[in-house]
Amino acid sequence: MIVKKIIKVLLIGLGNISFKYDLKLSKNFILTHNRAFSLHPNFKIVGAVDNNKKIIFGFSKKYKIPTFDNVKDALNKLNPELIVVSTPTKTHLKLIKEIFLFHKPKYIVCEKPLGNNLLESFEIRELCEKNNSLLVVNYQRNSSIISEKIIKFIDKNKFKPPFKITTWYSKGLNNSASHFITLFNFLFGEITNCNLIKSSHNRLIKDDFELLFKLDYENCEVIFIPVDYKNFFYNSFEMICKNGKLIYENGGENVKWYPIDKKKVTYSNYKSLSKKFQILESDYYQSQFSFVNNLWRFIHGKKSMISLGSDAILTAKIIEDLKKQNNEKR
């Protein structure tokens, strides 16, 4: 009998994505690192770090997990193999430098975006490579069951090219559009063109922009349209294929496929979409578990859908290019 090794995990940063999003929800919801790694049989959370003593006291009391108010003590005592960095983006580089002063974990999982800018992202990747740590970035939409189905349907020609996509996103390039950019890179390959359609000088989000832009791939064109999150939050896309339409709503919570109705034509003798649709089963409310499960598969050399540091840097390059185009149009 082969006994699979359990990987020791340290959480750094106890905010929303770390443990709060599903804190008051049933166990059917797996939306945080804490719950996802705790429920996976091959990972064990051995500790958590935060500089807010009230938060670490409450976390330790509820989960019976050792907590620390500094990274050095946690690393020296726990010797974790995997570290999750879920602190504000501006702290990522400094924190990862601090980690490598005291420890060399096998794996670092970093929240998106990887760095505050492209240069920081490059430096983080170089630090991880220098210290032989595998760098993974939590673009969890790439790891979802829905994304796996979409790429499978594209490969099997159930979704036929060329593809034309309209994407709506709220709360900035870094916070929301980056998820879709990374997903589309995964689905469609190399970007052939990146064009800003309309410049914007209003920073609705601190240190970020909401821009109207277009990305081109070999068999796909994508328009990104910002939606003011102050009115309502909306992260969705519609994909027109040669043989139908896919609607991906609320970050993948609801996904529907409308094929062409071969029996129905318009009065002008055009084909039209069927009113009947296929619902693609979603893991939206278990998104972090899908991420952790894919991470485990990747670690063991199995087929998986994980965003590595190189994927995050490609997304950062696109965002940097868009910001540069925006500055040039001022």
CSV table of C-alpha atoms in Angstrom, one decimal, residues 31 37 42 84 90 115 127-130 135 163 169 177 180 190 193 206 216 222 225-226 266 278-281 307 319:
chain,number,residue,atom,x,y,z
A,31,LEU,CA,-14.3,29.6,-1.1
A,37,PHE,CA,-6.6,22.9,2.3
A,42,ASN,CA,-3.2,15.4,1.3
A,84,VAL,CA,0.1,30.6,0.9
A,90,LYS,CA,1.9,45.8,-2.3
A,115,GLY,CA,3.2,41.9,-7.8
A,127,LEU,CA,13.4,34.8,-6.2
A,128,CYS,CA,11.4,31.6,-6.3
A,129,GLU,CA,13.5,30.2,-9.1
A,130,LYS,CA,16.7,31.0,-7.3
A,135,LEU,CA,5.5,29.5,-7.7
A,163,PHE,CA,-14.8,32.7,-31.4
A,169,TYR,CA,-15.7,43.1,-15.6
A,177,ALA,CA,-10.0,41.6,-15.7
A,180,PHE,CA,-10.4,36.6,-17.6
A,190,GLU,CA,-0.8,33.3,-27.6
A,193,ASN,CA,-2.7,41.9,-30.5
A,206,LYS,CA,-7.0,52.6,-6.0
A,216,ASP,CA,-6.8,39.1,-30.3
A,222,VAL,CA,-12.3,39.4,-27.0
A,225,ILE,CA,-16.0,46.3,-21.1
A,226,PRO,CA,-15.8,47.7,-17.6
A,266,THR,CA,-36.2,33.0,-39.6
A,278,GLN,CA,-27.6,23.1,-21.8
A,279,ILE,CA,-26.5,24.0,-18.3
A,280,LEU,CA,-22.9,23.2,-17.7
A,281,GLU,CA,-22.4,22.1,-14.1
A,307,SER,CA,-1.5,29.1,-13.1
A,319,ILE,CA,-2.0,44.9,-18.1
